[in-house]
């Protein structure tokens, strides 16, 4: 049995939009890179659909010109879907300081994906100090995969919350009592239930190591709860920060704990 230590975990909060996928991208070696109505359940807007012909390996598929300083961010969060199954590293997300996307500063491996399924993923940028003038985001094909379609949506840069030492999450499904009179007529009858809506919430805590987070009154925050730095070992969604509890002991270190309520779908850790 594999044992996963939590020492390299973390909580990531807040987002800066890298690309909202509301416009067509520049197709490089792809056939087209146009907006599409195929989007994840519970989201709005459009995705970018990249139609990839049988072109070979190590080629930039498509890119979009942007202008951002994300040197203070730690990870990239995005939705992705592929018409074929992918193994980790066959396709990469790139960030470039030139508008062509041909000399990327960052090459981040897309993790393994099942075909035809929208998946929200978290990509570690590593040392982001050089990302002060990012001019392009794009997708590169590393392996020769034949012809397929790739969809991307809502690419965001997210920061780790400094000082956090632990997090917990409760995710479940509500049950609805569906017992009727016919059920109740049987001898020693039992109640019957059906599944209702999913619900998820939790908390995280740590030392005061920066400006505390704020309560969420009218808007959600992007949140990712990572068990480690390994791709696939994070729970990803959007949530409201509902409670903040600072603690200042006379003989210890000031700590903060935060409660959150998730909204919408939760991307379950896959590894």
mmCIF file of C-alpha atoms in Angstrom:
data_model
loop_
_atom_site.group_PDB
_atom_site.id
_atom_site.type_symbol
_atom_site.label_atom_id
_atom_site.label_comp_id
_atom_site.label_asym_id
_atom_site.label_seq_id
_atom_site.Cartn_x
_atom_site.Cartn_y
_atom_site.Cartn_z
ATOM 1 C CA UNK A 1 0.000 0.000 0.000
ATOM 2 C CA UNK A 2 1.349 3.408 -0.990
ATOM 3 C CA UNK A 3 1.614 5.912 1.851
ATOM 4 C CA UNK A 4 1.310 9.585 0.899
ATOM 5 C CA UNK A 5 2.895 12.054 3.334
ATOM 6 C CA UNK A 6 1.184 15.414 3.629
ATOM 7 C CA UNK A 7 4.350 17.448 4.100
ATOM 8 C CA UNK A 8 4.217 18.836 0.561
ATOM 9 C CA UNK A 9 0.507 19.596 0.578
ATOM 10 C CA UNK A 10 -1.082 23.008 0.669
ATOM 11 C CA UNK A 11 -4.180 25.138 0.256
ATOM 12 C CA UNK A 12 -4.451 27.373 -2.806
ATOM 13 C CA UNK A 13 -6.865 30.314 -2.814
ATOM 14 C CA UNK A 14 -7.798 33.123 -5.169
ATOM 15 C CA UNK A 15 -7.392 33.321 -8.898
ATOM 16 C CA UNK A 16 -6.055 35.587 -11.601
ATOM 17 C CA UNK A 17 -7.447 34.930 -15.050
ATOM 18 C CA UNK A 18 -4.783 33.909 -17.539
ATOM 19 C CA UNK A 19 -7.303 33.204 -20.302
ATOM 20 C CA UNK A 20 -11.099 33.101 -20.076
ATOM 21 C CA UNK A 21 -11.488 31.155 -23.358
ATOM 22 C CA UNK A 22 -14.123 33.581 -24.633
ATOM 23 C CA UNK A 23 -12.285 34.159 -27.934
ATOM 24 C CA UNK A 24 -10.760 31.927 -30.584
ATOM 25 C CA UNK A 25 -7.042 31.168 -30.276
ATOM 26 C CA UNK A 26 -4.408 31.282 -32.978
ATOM 27 C CA UNK A 27 -4.121 27.809 -34.499
ATOM 28 C CA UNK A 28 -0.491 26.874 -35.054
ATOM 29 C CA UNK A 29 -0.267 23.255 -36.156
ATOM 30 C CA UNK A 30 -3.872 22.559 -35.196
ATOM 31 C CA UNK A 31 -6.597 22.784 -37.835
ATOM 32 C CA UNK A 32 -8.676 25.253 -35.818
ATOM 33 C CA UNK A 33 -8.847 26.679 -32.293
ATOM 34 C CA UNK A 34 -12.318 28.193 -32.039
ATOM 35 C CA UNK A 35 -14.743 28.863 -29.202
ATOM 36 C CA UNK A 36 -17.220 26.082 -28.496
ATOM 37 C CA UNK A 37 -20.419 25.606 -26.490
ATOM 38 C CA UNK A 38 -19.137 22.360 -24.931
ATOM 39 C CA UNK A 39 -18.404 23.365 -21.317
ATOM 40 C CA UNK A 40 -18.307 21.633 -17.913
ATOM 41 C CA UNK A 41 -21.584 21.180 -16.042
ATOM 42 C CA UNK A 42 -22.329 24.145 -13.784
ATOM 43 C CA UNK A 43 -20.136 26.607 -15.680
ATOM 44 C CA UNK A 44 -20.982 29.309 -18.198
ATOM 45 C CA UNK A 45 -19.412 30.905 -21.238
ATOM 46 C CA UNK A 46 -17.425 28.981 -23.829
ATOM 47 C CA UNK A 47 -14.434 26.705 -24.106
ATOM 48 C CA UNK A 48 -11.767 26.695 -26.804
ATOM 49 C CA UNK A 49 -11.906 23.605 -28.999
ATOM 50 C CA UNK A 50 -8.576 22.712 -30.612
ATOM 51 C CA UNK A 51 -8.998 20.383 -33.591
ATOM 52 C CA UNK A 52 -5.733 18.476 -33.956
ATOM 53 C CA UNK A 53 -4.893 16.623 -37.190
ATOM 54 C CA UNK A 54 -2.391 13.765 -37.424
ATOM 55 C CA UNK A 55 0.712 15.968 -37.365
ATOM 56 C CA UNK A 56 3.489 14.285 -35.376
ATOM 57 C CA UNK A 57 5.246 15.107 -32.108
ATOM 58 C CA UNK A 58 6.717 18.156 -30.323
ATOM 59 C CA UNK A 59 4.559 20.791 -31.973
ATOM 60 C CA UNK A 60 2.703 23.832 -30.650
ATOM 61 C CA UNK A 61 -0.998 23.278 -31.328
ATOM 62 C CA UNK A 62 -2.495 26.693 -30.566
ATOM 63 C CA UNK A 63 -1.860 29.776 -28.470
ATOM 64 C CA UNK A 64 -3.468 33.020 -27.278
ATOM 65 C CA UNK A 65 -1.722 36.357 -26.831
ATOM 66 C CA UNK A 66 -2.030 37.774 -23.305
ATOM 67 C CA UNK A 67 -0.149 40.235 -21.083
ATOM 68 C CA UNK A 68 0.286 39.266 -17.436
ATOM 69 C CA UNK A 69 2.617 39.347 -14.467
ATOM 70 C CA UNK A 70 1.977 36.120 -12.531
ATOM 71 C CA UNK A 71 5.336 35.920 -10.777
ATOM 72 C CA UNK A 72 3.553 35.922 -7.396
ATOM 73 C CA UNK A 73 1.415 32.868 -8.234
ATOM 74 C CA UNK A 74 2.164 29.205 -7.636
ATOM 75 C CA UNK A 75 -0.105 26.956 -9.688
ATOM 76 C CA UNK A 76 -2.342 27.028 -12.748
ATOM 77 C CA UNK A 77 -5.935 25.808 -12.539
ATOM 78 C CA UNK A 78 -8.002 24.959 -15.624
ATOM 79 C CA UNK A 79 -10.658 22.729 -17.116
ATOM 80 C CA UNK A 80 -9.582 20.321 -19.862
ATOM 81 C CA UNK A 81 -11.272 17.626 -21.938
ATOM 82 C CA UNK A 82 -9.903 15.384 -24.682
ATOM 83 C CA UNK A 83 -11.651 13.164 -27.209
ATOM 84 C CA UNK A 84 -9.019 10.464 -26.607
ATOM 85 C CA UNK A 85 -7.446 9.165 -23.410
ATOM 86 C CA UNK A 86 -4.148 10.807 -22.506
ATOM 87 C CA UNK A 87 -1.284 9.653 -20.346
ATOM 88 C CA UNK A 88 0.597 12.225 -18.272
ATOM 89 C CA UNK A 89 2.900 14.475 -20.264
ATOM 90 C CA UNK A 90 1.617 13.727 -23.765
ATOM 91 C CA UNK A 91 0.211 17.266 -23.932
ATOM 92 C CA UNK A 92 1.554 20.363 -22.160
ATOM 93 C CA UNK A 93 0.283 23.807 -21.214
ATOM 94 C CA UNK A 94 2.859 26.485 -22.058
ATOM 95 C CA UNK A 95 3.534 30.032 -20.834
ATOM 96 C CA UNK A 96 5.787 32.222 -22.969
ATOM 97 C CA UNK A 97 7.316 35.679 -22.753
ATOM 98 C CA UNK A 98 6.987 36.064 -26.517
ATOM 99 C CA UNK A 99 3.690 36.415 -28.357
ATOM 100 C CA UNK A 100 4.391 33.452 -30.651
ATOM 101 C CA UNK A 101 4.425 30.779 -27.948
ATOM 102 C CA UNK A 102 7.449 29.151 -29.589
ATOM 103 C CA UNK A 103 9.990 29.704 -26.788
ATOM 104 C CA UNK A 104 8.073 28.883 -23.592
ATOM 105 C CA UNK A 105 9.305 29.786 -20.134
ATOM 106 C CA UNK A 106 7.091 27.099 -18.604
ATOM 107 C CA UNK A 107 6.102 23.681 -19.928
ATOM 108 C CA UNK A 108 3.574 22.013 -17.615
ATOM 109 C CA UNK A 109 2.519 18.414 -18.195
ATOM 110 C CA UNK A 110 -1.216 17.769 -18.500
ATOM 111 C CA UNK A 111 -1.927 14.726 -16.259
ATOM 112 C CA UNK A 112 -3.584 11.526 -17.464
ATOM 113 C CA UNK A 113 -7.134 12.107 -18.728
ATOM 114 C CA UNK A 114 -10.023 9.808 -19.551
ATOM 115 C CA UNK A 115 -11.567 10.391 -22.956
ATOM 116 C CA UNK A 116 -14.628 12.591 -23.258
ATOM 117 C CA UNK A 117 -14.652 13.815 -19.652
ATOM 118 C CA UNK A 118 -14.224 17.377 -18.406
ATOM 119 C CA UNK A 119 -11.572 17.411 -15.666
ATOM 120 C CA UNK A 120 -10.387 20.316 -13.546
ATOM 121 C CA UNK A 121 -6.633 20.102 -13.036
ATOM 122 C CA UNK A 122 -3.928 21.841 -11.021
ATOM 123 C CA UNK A 123 -0.471 22.378 -12.550
ATOM 124 C CA UNK A 124 2.513 23.381 -10.409
ATOM 125 C CA UNK A 125 4.463 26.273 -11.960
ATOM 126 C CA UNK A 126 7.522 25.717 -9.770
ATOM 127 C CA UNK A 127 9.667 28.854 -9.588
ATOM 128 C CA UNK A 128 7.423 31.534 -11.086
ATOM 129 C CA UNK A 129 9.727 34.494 -10.409
ATOM 130 C CA UNK A 130 10.512 34.837 -14.115
ATOM 131 C CA UNK A 131 6.873 35.133 -15.145
ATOM 132 C CA UNK A 132 6.753 38.922 -14.922
ATOM 133 C CA UNK A 133 5.741 39.515 -18.544
ATOM 134 C CA UNK A 134 3.855 36.520 -19.896
ATOM 135 C CA UNK A 135 2.687 37.240 -23.443
ATOM 136 C CA UNK A 136 1.233 33.905 -24.542
ATOM 137 C CA UNK A 137 -0.507 30.827 -23.192
ATOM 138 C CA UNK A 138 -0.848 27.746 -25.344
ATOM 139 C CA UNK A 139 -1.007 23.998 -25.729
ATOM 140 C CA UNK A 140 1.817 21.819 -27.050
ATOM 141 C CA UNK A 141 1.652 18.225 -28.249
ATOM 142 C CA UNK A 142 4.641 16.190 -27.049
ATOM 143 C CA UNK A 143 3.682 12.736 -28.376
ATOM 144 C CA UNK A 144 2.299 11.762 -31.783
ATOM 145 C CA UNK A 145 -1.346 11.113 -30.891
ATOM 146 C CA UNK A 146 -3.039 11.042 -34.277
ATOM 147 C CA UNK A 147 -6.159 13.133 -34.838
ATOM 148 C CA UNK A 148 -8.249 14.274 -31.853
ATOM 149 C CA UNK A 149 -10.056 17.237 -30.286
ATOM 150 C CA UNK A 150 -8.862 19.028 -27.155
ATOM 151 C CA UNK A 151 -10.979 21.475 -25.148
ATOM 152 C CA UNK A 152 -9.680 23.977 -22.563
ATOM 153 C CA UNK A 153 -11.620 26.404 -20.357
ATOM 154 C CA UNK A 154 -10.960 29.070 -17.721
ATOM 155 C CA UNK A 155 -7.185 29.069 -17.238
ATOM 156 C CA UNK A 156 -6.306 30.711 -13.907
ATOM 157 C CA UNK A 157 -3.193 31.388 -11.832
ATOM 158 C CA UNK A 158 -3.657 30.626 -8.125
ATOM 159 C CA UNK A 159 -1.538 31.281 -5.009
ATOM 160 C CA UNK A 160 -0.739 29.078 -2.040
ATOM 161 C CA UNK A 161 -1.936 30.375 1.339
ATOM 162 C CA UNK A 162 1.203 31.007 3.385
ATOM 163 C CA UNK A 163 1.539 29.304 6.750
ATOM 164 C CA UNK A 164 -1.201 26.683 6.380
ATOM 165 C CA UNK A 165 -0.380 23.443 8.203
ATOM 166 C CA UNK A 166 -3.520 21.324 7.780
ATOM 167 C CA UNK A 167 -6.841 21.085 5.981
ATOM 168 C CA UNK A 168 -9.900 18.879 6.113
ATOM 169 C CA UNK A 169 -12.774 18.293 3.739
ATOM 170 C CA UNK A 170 -16.163 16.601 4.030
ATOM 171 C CA UNK A 171 -17.833 15.705 0.741
ATOM 172 C CA UNK A 172 -21.056 13.754 0.534
ATOM 173 C CA UNK A 173 -24.483 13.319 -0.988
ATOM 174 C CA UNK A 174 -27.743 14.226 0.718
ATOM 175 C CA UNK A 175 -30.348 11.471 1.055
ATOM 176 C CA UNK A 176 -34.049 12.119 0.524
ATOM 177 C CA UNK A 177 -36.716 10.034 2.246
ATOM 178 C CA UNK A 178 -38.848 8.511 -0.534
ATOM 179 C CA UNK A 179 -40.882 6.124 1.645
ATOM 180 C CA UNK A 180 -44.523 5.935 0.546
ATOM 181 C CA UNK A 181 -47.647 4.177 1.851
ATOM 182 C CA UNK A 182 -46.972 1.057 -0.197
ATOM 183 C CA UNK A 183 -43.532 0.747 1.373
ATOM 184 C CA UNK A 184 -45.072 1.088 4.818
ATOM 185 C CA UNK A 185 -47.616 -1.722 4.346
ATOM 186 C CA UNK A 186 -45.029 -4.499 4.294
ATOM 187 C CA UNK A 187 -44.248 -6.379 7.506
ATOM 188 C CA UNK A 188 -41.158 -4.971 9.206
ATOM 189 C CA UNK A 189 -40.930 -2.497 6.364
ATOM 190 C CA UNK A 190 -37.964 -0.178 6.112
ATOM 191 C CA UNK A 191 -37.740 3.329 4.834
ATOM 192 C CA UNK A 192 -36.481 3.923 1.299
ATOM 193 C CA UNK A 193 -34.180 6.722 0.241
ATOM 194 C CA UNK A 194 -32.892 8.286 -2.954
ATOM 195 C CA UNK A 195 -29.780 10.359 -3.434
ATOM 196 C CA UNK A 196 -30.144 14.124 -3.487
ATOM 197 C CA UNK A 197 -27.681 16.925 -4.099
ATOM 198 C CA UNK A 198 -23.983 16.739 -3.362
ATOM 199 C CA UNK A 199 -22.459 18.982 -0.706
ATOM 200 C CA UNK A 200 -18.914 19.740 0.374
ATOM 201 C CA UNK A 201 -17.322 21.919 3.035
ATOM 202 C CA UNK A 202 -14.343 21.974 5.351
ATOM 203 C CA UNK A 203 -11.680 24.057 7.013
ATOM 204 C CA UNK A 204 -7.972 24.792 7.005
ATOM 205 C CA UNK A 205 -5.656 26.294 9.593
ATOM 206 C CA UNK A 206 -2.142 27.541 10.003
ATOM 207 C CA UNK A 207 0.193 30.207 11.264
ATOM 208 C CA UNK A 208 -0.187 33.924 10.568
ATOM 209 C CA UNK A 209 2.417 34.268 7.847
ATOM 210 C CA UNK A 210 0.866 36.978 5.648
ATOM 211 C CA UNK A 211 -2.248 39.146 5.320
ATOM 212 C CA UNK A 212 -5.229 37.037 6.476
ATOM 213 C CA UNK A 213 -7.862 35.949 3.986
ATOM 214 C CA UNK A 214 -11.176 37.789 3.887
ATOM 215 C CA UNK A 215 -14.691 36.490 4.387
ATOM 216 C CA UNK A 216 -16.622 35.790 1.175
ATOM 217 C CA UNK A 217 -19.860 37.759 1.236
ATOM 218 C CA UNK A 218 -20.876 38.007 -2.411
ATOM 219 C CA UNK A 219 -18.262 36.156 -4.434
ATOM 220 C CA UNK A 220 -16.543 32.803 -4.327
ATOM 221 C CA UNK A 221 -12.846 32.046 -4.225
ATOM 222 C CA UNK A 222 -11.045 29.409 -6.221
ATOM 223 C CA UNK A 223 -9.831 26.739 -3.841
ATOM 224 C CA UNK A 224 -7.584 23.709 -4.224
ATOM 225 C CA UNK A 225 -6.778 21.365 -1.349
ATOM 226 C CA UNK A 226 -3.610 19.487 -2.229
ATOM 227 C CA UNK A 227 -2.427 16.377 -0.389
ATOM 228 C CA UNK A 228 0.956 16.684 -2.123
ATOM 229 C CA UNK A 229 2.569 18.268 -5.169
ATOM 230 C CA UNK A 230 1.768 15.215 -7.295
ATOM 231 C CA UNK A 231 -0.694 15.904 -10.117
ATOM 232 C CA UNK A 232 -4.095 14.446 -9.340
ATOM 233 C CA UNK A 233 -3.739 14.651 -5.553
ATOM 234 C CA UNK A 234 -5.826 17.805 -5.141
ATOM 235 C CA UNK A 235 -9.511 18.493 -4.533
ATOM 236 C CA UNK A 236 -10.523 21.493 -6.630
ATOM 237 C CA UNK A 237 -13.592 23.727 -6.666
ATOM 238 C CA UNK A 238 -15.084 27.109 -5.788
ATOM 239 C CA UNK A 239 -16.104 28.053 -2.257
ATOM 240 C CA UNK A 240 -17.193 30.771 0.137
ATOM 241 C CA UNK A 241 -15.015 31.572 3.163
ATOM 242 C CA UNK A 242 -17.665 31.520 5.902
ATOM 243 C CA UNK A 243 -15.728 31.840 9.182
ATOM 244 C CA UNK A 244 -12.337 33.115 10.289
ATOM 245 C CA UNK A 245 -11.010 32.304 13.764
ATOM 246 C CA UNK A 246 -7.746 33.969 14.850
ATOM 247 C CA UNK A 247 -6.039 32.644 17.981
ATOM 248 C CA UNK A 248 -3.312 34.571 19.824
ATOM 249 C CA UNK A 249 -1.922 32.621 22.823
ATOM 250 C CA UNK A 250 0.418 34.277 25.297
ATOM 251 C CA UNK A 251 2.900 31.414 25.035
ATOM 252 C CA UNK A 252 2.681 30.481 21.367
ATOM 253 C CA UNK A 253 2.308 31.503 17.748
ATOM 254 C CA UNK A 254 -0.664 33.388 16.316
ATOM 255 C CA UNK A 255 -2.800 31.048 14.204
ATOM 256 C CA UNK A 256 -5.780 31.424 11.892
ATOM 257 C CA UNK A 257 -8.420 28.860 10.993
ATOM 258 C CA UNK A 258 -10.861 29.229 8.129
ATOM 259 C CA UNK A 259 -14.156 27.470 7.385
ATOM 260 C CA UNK A 260 -15.441 27.226 3.837
ATOM 261 C CA UNK A 261 -18.604 26.113 2.070
ATOM 262 C CA UNK A 262 -18.165 24.699 -1.393
ATOM 263 C CA UNK A 263 -20.499 25.645 -4.227
ATOM 264 C CA UNK A 264 -21.005 23.754 -7.453
ATOM 265 C CA UNK A 265 -19.081 20.652 -8.418
ATOM 266 C CA UNK A 266 -16.003 19.422 -6.566
ATOM 267 C CA UNK A 267 -13.207 17.878 -8.621
ATOM 268 C CA UNK A 268 -12.278 14.790 -6.631
ATOM 269 C CA UNK A 269 -8.615 13.841 -6.247
ATOM 270 C CA UNK A 270 -7.861 11.131 -8.811
ATOM 271 C CA UNK A 271 -4.597 9.734 -7.431
#
